[in-house]
Amino acid sequence: MKSFIVMGCGRFGESCAQTLMDLDNEVLVIDEDYDKIKNISNDVTTAIQCDITDELAMKEIGLSNFDVAIISIGSSLTAAIMGTMLAKEAGVKYILAKAPSLREGNILKKIGADKIIYPERDMARRVAHNLTSKNILDFFQISPKYSMVEQKIHNDWINLNLEELKIRKRYGVTVVAVERKGDIIVSPSSDLKLMEGDILVIIGSNEQINKIEKSHE
């Protein structure tokens, strides 16, 4: 069990905090909005109304006791900067910060955030991929150059195994799992024969993934 502090209780912060609790972690949520704190108080370990830009009040919380800090403040760059700096100074092992833009993400990275996420941008990319591809069911960006996708198998792949398809050799991607009728086959063997309705979970560069799609247009 790890201890998390979530700074900012908007939609992202609230969902993240509740999910962490569901995974049996200790979670403290802080936000200056009393109504948000009241609404989430029964769903997390502790919820405190606090102005994140109030350095004295923040230090009294005991930031050094937490393993991970999640900076989920989209409305105020000043508050996000303060939260990141205080968590870094307190020695929090891992700091994850949400940012609405690359500019703000770069600022938070420079002052101590270990990882920056861009929920709005990433969701927009997922939606765009899902809308423009007839075979890609879901799209998850791992880095600017690499992604993981859930893809329906093409008709000419049915009854062929992974060795016969030579997916890695032809496209340079890796099949990490096969979803079949609700079950997940992790690290499938090369002799696994694909069946109608199978979904492949593939990791590769964006260029390589696009190559698969274009080859079956």
PDB file of C-alpha atoms in Angstrom:
ATOM      1  CA  MET A   1       0.000   0.000   0.000  1.00  0.00           C
ATOM      2  CA  LYS A   2       1.300   3.443  -0.955  1.00  0.00           C
ATOM      3  CA  SER A   3       0.334   6.885   0.300  1.00  0.00           C
ATOM      4  CA  PHE A   4      -0.795   9.488  -2.213  1.00  0.00           C
ATOM      5  CA  ILE A   5      -1.570  13.170  -1.946  1.00  0.00           C
ATOM      6  CA  VAL A   6      -3.812  14.598  -4.651  1.00  0.00           C
ATOM      7  CA  MET A   7      -3.692  18.377  -4.996  1.00  0.00           C
ATOM      8  CA  GLY A   8      -6.767  19.610  -6.783  1.00  0.00           C
ATOM      9  CA  CYS A   9     -10.159  17.930  -6.806  1.00  0.00           C
ATOM     10  CA  GLY A  10     -11.471  18.581 -10.293  1.00  0.00           C
ATOM     11  CA  ARG A  11     -12.781  15.764 -12.469  1.00  0.00           C
ATOM     12  CA  PHE A  12      -9.321  14.296 -13.047  1.00  0.00           C
ATOM     13  CA  GLY A  13      -8.175  14.594  -9.438  1.00  0.00           C
ATOM     14  CA  GLU A  14     -11.425  13.211  -8.057  1.00  0.00           C
ATOM     15  CA  SER A  15     -11.426  10.202 -10.390  1.00  0.00           C
ATOM     16  CA  CYS A  16      -7.758   9.499  -9.748  1.00  0.00           C
ATOM     17  CA  ALA A  17      -8.203   9.687  -5.958  1.00  0.00           C
ATOM     18  CA  GLN A  18     -11.224   7.386  -5.958  1.00  0.00           C
ATOM     19  CA  THR A  19      -9.467   4.840  -8.180  1.00  0.00           C
ATOM     20  CA  LEU A  20      -6.398   4.855  -5.933  1.00  0.00           C
ATOM     21  CA  MET A  21      -8.661   4.164  -2.958  1.00  0.00           C
ATOM     22  CA  ASP A  22     -10.299   1.286  -4.832  1.00  0.00           C
ATOM     23  CA  LEU A  23      -6.783  -0.142  -5.232  1.00  0.00           C
ATOM     24  CA  ASP A  24      -6.316  -0.126  -1.442  1.00  0.00           C
ATOM     25  CA  ASN A  25      -4.028   2.878  -1.095  1.00  0.00           C
ATOM     26  CA  GLU A  26      -4.044   5.746   1.400  1.00  0.00           C
ATOM     27  CA  VAL A  27      -5.193   8.944  -0.270  1.00  0.00           C
ATOM     28  CA  LEU A  28      -5.253  12.537   0.966  1.00  0.00           C
ATOM     29  CA  VAL A  29      -7.056  15.074  -1.205  1.00  0.00           C
ATOM     30  CA  ILE A  30      -6.645  18.818  -0.811  1.00  0.00           C
ATOM     31  CA  ASP A  31      -8.541  21.616  -2.541  1.00  0.00           C
ATOM     32  CA  GLU A  32      -9.550  25.129  -1.591  1.00  0.00           C
ATOM     33  CA  ASP A  33     -13.174  24.501  -2.644  1.00  0.00           C
ATOM     34  CA  TYR A  34     -15.111  23.356   0.437  1.00  0.00           C
ATOM     35  CA  ASP A  35     -17.922  21.765  -1.580  1.00  0.00           C
ATOM     36  CA  LYS A  36     -15.483  19.567  -3.529  1.00  0.00           C
ATOM     37  CA  ILE A  37     -13.808  18.446  -0.311  1.00  0.00           C
ATOM     38  CA  LYS A  38     -17.168  17.709   1.292  1.00  0.00           C
ATOM     39  CA  ASN A  39     -18.303  15.641  -1.699  1.00  0.00           C
ATOM     40  CA  ILE A  40     -15.207  13.436  -1.767  1.00  0.00           C
ATOM     41  CA  SER A  41     -14.558  13.154   1.977  1.00  0.00           C
ATOM     42  CA  ASN A  42     -16.300   9.782   2.307  1.00  0.00           C
ATOM     43  CA  ASP A  43     -14.473   8.290  -0.677  1.00  0.00           C
ATOM     44  CA  VAL A  44     -10.841   8.857   0.391  1.00  0.00           C
ATOM     45  CA  THR A  45      -8.731   8.451   3.516  1.00  0.00           C
ATOM     46  CA  THR A  46      -8.615  12.186   4.275  1.00  0.00           C
ATOM     47  CA  ALA A  47      -9.896  15.323   2.555  1.00  0.00           C
ATOM     48  CA  ILE A  48      -8.708  18.768   3.607  1.00  0.00           C
ATOM     49  CA  GLN A  49      -9.757  22.220   2.499  1.00  0.00           C
ATOM     50  CA  CYS A  50      -6.541  24.114   1.894  1.00  0.00           C
ATOM     51  CA  ASP A  51      -5.164  26.835  -0.341  1.00  0.00           C
ATOM     52  CA  ILE A  52      -2.281  25.176  -2.172  1.00  0.00           C
ATOM     53  CA  THR A  53      -0.536  28.544  -2.575  1.00  0.00           C
ATOM     54  CA  ASP A  54      -0.442  28.921   1.246  1.00  0.00           C
ATOM     55  CA  GLU A  55       3.059  27.604   1.880  1.00  0.00           C
ATOM     56  CA  LEU A  56       2.722  27.427   5.678  1.00  0.00           C
ATOM     57  CA  ALA A  57      -0.569  25.545   5.567  1.00  0.00           C
ATOM     58  CA  MET A  58       0.807  23.112   3.002  1.00  0.00           C
ATOM     59  CA  LYS A  59       3.899  22.345   5.078  1.00  0.00           C
ATOM     60  CA  GLU A  60       1.710  21.552   8.084  1.00  0.00           C
ATOM     61  CA  ILE A  61       0.090  18.743   6.085  1.00  0.00           C
ATOM     62  CA  GLY A  62       3.330  16.759   6.225  1.00  0.00           C
ATOM     63  CA  LEU A  63       4.181  16.286   2.562  1.00  0.00           C
ATOM     64  CA  SER A  64       7.276  14.240   3.385  1.00  0.00           C
ATOM     65  CA  ASN A  65       5.040  11.386   4.555  1.00  0.00           C
ATOM     66  CA  PHE A  66       3.704  10.683   1.063  1.00  0.00           C
ATOM     67  CA  ASP A  67       5.150   8.361  -1.566  1.00  0.00           C
ATOM     68  CA  VAL A  68       3.488  10.077  -4.530  1.00  0.00           C
ATOM     69  CA  ALA A  69       2.123  13.562  -5.170  1.00  0.00           C
ATOM     70  CA  ILE A  70      -0.418  14.140  -7.935  1.00  0.00           C
ATOM     71  CA  ILE A  71      -0.676  17.772  -8.999  1.00  0.00           C
ATOM     72  CA  SER A  72      -4.113  18.032 -10.562  1.00  0.00           C
ATOM     73  CA  ILE A  73      -4.648  21.781 -10.775  1.00  0.00           C
ATOM     74  CA  GLY A  74      -5.743  22.941 -14.196  1.00  0.00           C
ATOM     75  CA  SER A  75      -7.131  26.361 -13.321  1.00  0.00           C
ATOM     76  CA  SER A  76      -4.046  27.954 -11.747  1.00  0.00           C
ATOM     77  CA  LEU A  77      -0.484  27.585 -12.980  1.00  0.00           C
ATOM     78  CA  THR A  78       0.710  29.396  -9.847  1.00  0.00           C
ATOM     79  CA  ALA A  79      -0.928  26.802  -7.598  1.00  0.00           C
ATOM     80  CA  ALA A  80       0.436  23.936  -9.727  1.00  0.00           C
ATOM     81  CA  ILE A  81       3.939  25.389  -9.516  1.00  0.00           C
ATOM     82  CA  MET A  82       3.674  25.859  -5.747  1.00  0.00           C
ATOM     83  CA  GLY A  83       2.337  22.340  -5.215  1.00  0.00           C
ATOM     84  CA  THR A  84       5.111  20.820  -7.330  1.00  0.00           C
ATOM     85  CA  MET A  85       7.854  22.835  -5.632  1.00  0.00           C
ATOM     86  CA  LEU A  86       6.650  22.026  -2.120  1.00  0.00           C
ATOM     87  CA  ALA A  87       6.347  18.314  -2.894  1.00  0.00           C
ATOM     88  CA  LYS A  88       9.868  18.332  -4.360  1.00  0.00           C
ATOM     89  CA  GLU A  89      11.322  20.197  -1.386  1.00  0.00           C
ATOM     90  CA  ALA A  90       9.615  17.760   1.013  1.00  0.00           C
ATOM     91  CA  GLY A  91      11.304  14.818  -0.680  1.00  0.00           C
ATOM     92  CA  VAL A  92       8.232  13.157  -2.174  1.00  0.00           C
ATOM     93  CA  LYS A  93       9.620  10.244  -4.193  1.00  0.00           C
ATOM     94  CA  TYR A  94       7.443  10.661  -7.297  1.00  0.00           C
ATOM     95  CA  ILE A  95       5.553  13.691  -8.555  1.00  0.00           C
ATOM     96  CA  LEU A  96       3.018  13.471 -11.363  1.00  0.00           C
ATOM     97  CA  ALA A  97       1.530  16.695 -12.692  1.00  0.00           C
ATOM     98  CA  LYS A  98      -1.377  17.379 -15.011  1.00  0.00           C
ATOM     99  CA  ALA A  99      -0.906  20.167 -17.524  1.00  0.00           C
ATOM    100  CA  PRO A 100      -3.262  21.733 -20.077  1.00  0.00           C
ATOM    101  CA  SER A 101      -0.452  22.631 -22.493  1.00  0.00           C
ATOM    102  CA  LEU A 102       3.115  21.733 -23.430  1.00  0.00           C
ATOM    103  CA  ARG A 103       4.332  25.123 -22.188  1.00  0.00           C
ATOM    104  CA  GLU A 104       2.936  24.616 -18.707  1.00  0.00           C
ATOM    105  CA  GLY A 105       4.072  20.987 -18.701  1.00  0.00           C
ATOM    106  CA  ASN A 106       7.651  22.048 -19.452  1.00  0.00           C
ATOM    107  CA  ILE A 107       7.559  24.525 -16.565  1.00  0.00           C
ATOM    108  CA  LEU A 108       6.339  21.898 -14.095  1.00  0.00           C
ATOM    109  CA  LYS A 109       8.940  19.429 -15.385  1.00  0.00           C
ATOM    110  CA  LYS A 110      11.763  21.909 -14.833  1.00  0.00           C
ATOM    111  CA  ILE A 111      10.788  22.578 -11.225  1.00  0.00           C
ATOM    112  CA  GLY A 112      10.575  18.964 -10.180  1.00  0.00           C
ATOM    113  CA  ALA A 113       7.705  16.949 -11.680  1.00  0.00           C
ATOM    114  CA  ASP A 114       8.810  13.439 -12.667  1.00  0.00           C
ATOM    115  CA  LYS A 115       6.042  12.937 -15.219  1.00  0.00           C
ATOM    116  CA  ILE A 116       3.646  15.264 -17.017  1.00  0.00           C
ATOM    117  CA  ILE A 117       0.323  14.110 -18.414  1.00  0.00           C
ATOM    118  CA  TYR A 118      -1.939  15.969 -20.806  1.00  0.00           C
ATOM    119  CA  PRO A 119      -5.451  14.485 -20.380  1.00  0.00           C
ATOM    120  CA  GLU A 120      -7.235  16.752 -22.833  1.00  0.00           C
ATOM    121  CA  ARG A 121      -4.630  16.331 -25.561  1.00  0.00           C
ATOM    122  CA  ASP A 122      -4.361  12.577 -25.089  1.00  0.00           C
ATOM    123  CA  MET A 123      -8.132  12.117 -25.128  1.00  0.00           C
ATOM    124  CA  ALA A 124      -8.421  14.215 -28.279  1.00  0.00           C
ATOM    125  CA  ARG A 125      -5.849  12.006 -30.011  1.00  0.00           C
ATOM    126  CA  ARG A 126      -7.649   8.837 -28.940  1.00  0.00           C
ATOM    127  CA  VAL A 127     -10.939  10.176 -30.262  1.00  0.00           C
ATOM    128  CA  ALA A 128      -9.357  11.244 -33.558  1.00  0.00           C
ATOM    129  CA  HIS A 129      -7.771   7.824 -34.100  1.00  0.00           C
ATOM    130  CA  ASN A 130     -10.994   6.016 -33.227  1.00  0.00           C
ATOM    131  CA  LEU A 131     -13.009   8.167 -35.620  1.00  0.00           C
ATOM    132  CA  THR A 132     -10.667   7.827 -38.574  1.00  0.00           C
ATOM    133  CA  SER A 133      -9.754   4.144 -38.335  1.00  0.00           C
ATOM    134  CA  LYS A 134     -12.202   1.339 -39.083  1.00  0.00           C
ATOM    135  CA  ASN A 135     -10.099  -1.281 -37.297  1.00  0.00           C
ATOM    136  CA  ILE A 136      -8.550   0.511 -34.313  1.00  0.00           C
ATOM    137  CA  LEU A 137     -10.893   0.230 -31.337  1.00  0.00           C
ATOM    138  CA  ASP A 138      -8.799   2.166 -28.853  1.00  0.00           C
ATOM    139  CA  PHE A 139      -5.561   4.141 -28.875  1.00  0.00           C
ATOM    140  CA  PHE A 140      -3.196   4.846 -25.967  1.00  0.00           C
ATOM    141  CA  GLN A 141      -0.204   7.093 -26.452  1.00  0.00           C
ATOM    142  CA  ILE A 142       2.818   5.854 -24.486  1.00  0.00           C
ATOM    143  CA  SER A 143       5.227   8.582 -25.618  1.00  0.00           C
ATOM    144  CA  PRO A 144       5.302  11.136 -28.428  1.00  0.00           C
ATOM    145  CA  LYS A 145       6.543   8.410 -30.814  1.00  0.00           C
ATOM    146  CA  TYR A 146       5.069   5.178 -29.448  1.00  0.00           C
ATOM    147  CA  SER A 147       1.529   3.982 -28.797  1.00  0.00           C
ATOM    148  CA  MET A 148      -0.499   0.935 -27.870  1.00  0.00           C
ATOM    149  CA  VAL A 149      -3.663   0.098 -29.804  1.00  0.00           C
ATOM    150  CA  GLU A 150      -6.490  -2.376 -29.618  1.00  0.00           C
ATOM    151  CA  GLN A 151      -7.152  -3.478 -33.177  1.00  0.00           C
ATOM    152  CA  LYS A 152      -9.658  -5.807 -34.785  1.00  0.00           C
ATOM    153  CA  ILE A 153      -7.967  -8.434 -36.936  1.00  0.00           C
ATOM    154  CA  HIS A 154      -8.323  -8.064 -40.676  1.00  0.00           C
ATOM    155  CA  ASN A 155     -10.362 -10.652 -42.558  1.00  0.00           C
ATOM    156  CA  ASP A 156      -7.307 -12.069 -44.295  1.00  0.00           C
ATOM    157  CA  TRP A 157      -5.689 -12.761 -40.893  1.00  0.00           C
ATOM    158  CA  ILE A 158      -8.417 -15.197 -39.787  1.00  0.00           C
ATOM    159  CA  ASN A 159      -7.195 -18.805 -39.345  1.00  0.00           C
ATOM    160  CA  LEU A 160      -3.550 -17.754 -39.601  1.00  0.00           C
ATOM    161  CA  ASN A 161      -1.177 -17.869 -36.642  1.00  0.00           C
ATOM    162  CA  LEU A 162       1.161 -15.064 -35.565  1.00  0.00           C
ATOM    163  CA  GLU A 163       4.176 -16.815 -37.058  1.00  0.00           C
ATOM    164  CA  GLU A 164       2.479 -17.066 -40.442  1.00  0.00           C
ATOM    165  CA  LEU A 165       1.448 -13.428 -40.341  1.00  0.00           C
ATOM    166  CA  LYS A 166       4.987 -12.282 -39.448  1.00  0.00           C
ATOM    167  CA  ILE A 167       3.512  -9.110 -37.941  1.00  0.00           C
ATOM    168  CA  ARG A 168       6.736  -8.093 -36.223  1.00  0.00           C
ATOM    169  CA  LYS A 169       8.857  -8.653 -39.336  1.00  0.00           C
ATOM    170  CA  ARG A 170       6.406  -6.985 -41.733  1.00  0.00           C
ATOM    171  CA  TYR A 171       5.346  -4.034 -39.599  1.00  0.00           C
ATOM    172  CA  GLY A 172       7.867  -3.779 -36.746  1.00  0.00           C
ATOM    173  CA  VAL A 173       5.209  -3.927 -34.012  1.00  0.00           C
ATOM    174  CA  THR A 174       4.776  -6.313 -31.075  1.00  0.00           C
ATOM    175  CA  VAL A 175       1.579  -8.185 -30.236  1.00  0.00           C
ATOM    176  CA  VAL A 176       1.426  -8.208 -26.423  1.00  0.00           C
ATOM    177  CA  ALA A 177      -2.030  -9.757 -26.015  1.00  0.00           C
ATOM    178  CA  VAL A 178      -5.045 -11.156 -27.837  1.00  0.00           C
ATOM    179  CA  GLU A 179      -8.568 -10.529 -26.598  1.00  0.00           C
ATOM    180  CA  ARG A 180     -10.916 -13.390 -27.489  1.00  0.00           C
ATOM    181  CA  LYS A 181     -14.569 -13.461 -26.433  1.00  0.00           C
ATOM    182  CA  GLY A 182     -13.871 -11.456 -23.289  1.00  0.00           C
ATOM    183  CA  ASP A 183     -10.743 -13.390 -22.285  1.00  0.00           C
ATOM    184  CA  ILE A 184      -7.211 -11.997 -22.514  1.00  0.00           C
ATOM    185  CA  ILE A 185      -4.326 -14.106 -23.804  1.00  0.00           C
ATOM    186  CA  VAL A 186      -1.162 -12.346 -22.594  1.00  0.00           C
ATOM    187  CA  SER A 187       2.128 -12.823 -24.487  1.00  0.00           C
ATOM    188  CA  PRO A 188       0.514 -15.090 -27.104  1.00  0.00           C
ATOM    189  CA  SER A 189       2.666 -17.837 -28.591  1.00  0.00           C
ATOM    190  CA  SER A 190       3.670 -17.645 -32.230  1.00  0.00           C
ATOM    191  CA  ASP A 191       1.510 -20.675 -33.098  1.00  0.00           C
ATOM    192  CA  LEU A 192      -1.703 -19.080 -31.771  1.00  0.00           C
ATOM    193  CA  LYS A 193      -4.249 -19.234 -34.602  1.00  0.00           C
ATOM    194  CA  LEU A 194      -6.369 -16.104 -34.899  1.00  0.00           C
ATOM    195  CA  MET A 195     -10.144 -16.419 -34.977  1.00  0.00           C
ATOM    196  CA  GLU A 196     -12.901 -14.161 -36.271  1.00  0.00           C
ATOM    197  CA  GLY A 197     -13.655 -11.476 -33.698  1.00  0.00           C
ATOM    198  CA  ASP A 198     -10.190 -11.528 -32.111  1.00  0.00           C
ATOM    199  CA  ILE A 199      -8.732  -8.198 -31.011  1.00  0.00           C
ATOM    200  CA  LEU A 200      -4.959  -7.647 -30.963  1.00  0.00           C
ATOM    201  CA  VAL A 201      -3.224  -5.437 -28.420  1.00  0.00           C
ATOM    202  CA  ILE A 202      -0.237  -4.008 -30.275  1.00  0.00           C
ATOM    203  CA  ILE A 203       2.681  -1.789 -29.228  1.00  0.00           C
ATOM    204  CA  GLY A 204       4.835   0.048 -31.729  1.00  0.00           C
ATOM    205  CA  SER A 205       5.806   3.403 -33.141  1.00  0.00           C
ATOM    206  CA  ASN A 206       3.013   5.572 -34.486  1.00  0.00           C
ATOM    207  CA  GLU A 207       4.531   5.216 -37.952  1.00  0.00           C
ATOM    208  CA  GLN A 208       4.505   1.413 -37.715  1.00  0.00           C
ATOM    209  CA  ILE A 209       0.932   1.280 -36.435  1.00  0.00           C
ATOM    210  CA  ASN A 210      -0.232   3.541 -39.248  1.00  0.00           C
ATOM    211  CA  LYS A 211       1.528   1.220 -41.700  1.00  0.00           C
ATOM    212  CA  ILE A 212      -0.721  -1.665 -40.674  1.00  0.00           C
ATOM    213  CA  GLU A 213      -3.845   0.401 -41.178  1.00  0.00           C
ATOM    214  CA  LYS A 214      -2.763   1.752 -44.566  1.00  0.00           C
ATOM    215  CA  SER A 215      -1.890  -1.713 -45.827  1.00  0.00           C
ATOM    216  CA  HIS A 216      -5.550  -2.721 -45.494  1.00  0.00           C
ATOM    217  CA  GLU A 217      -7.299   0.401 -46.773  1.00  0.00           C
TER     218      GLU A 217
END
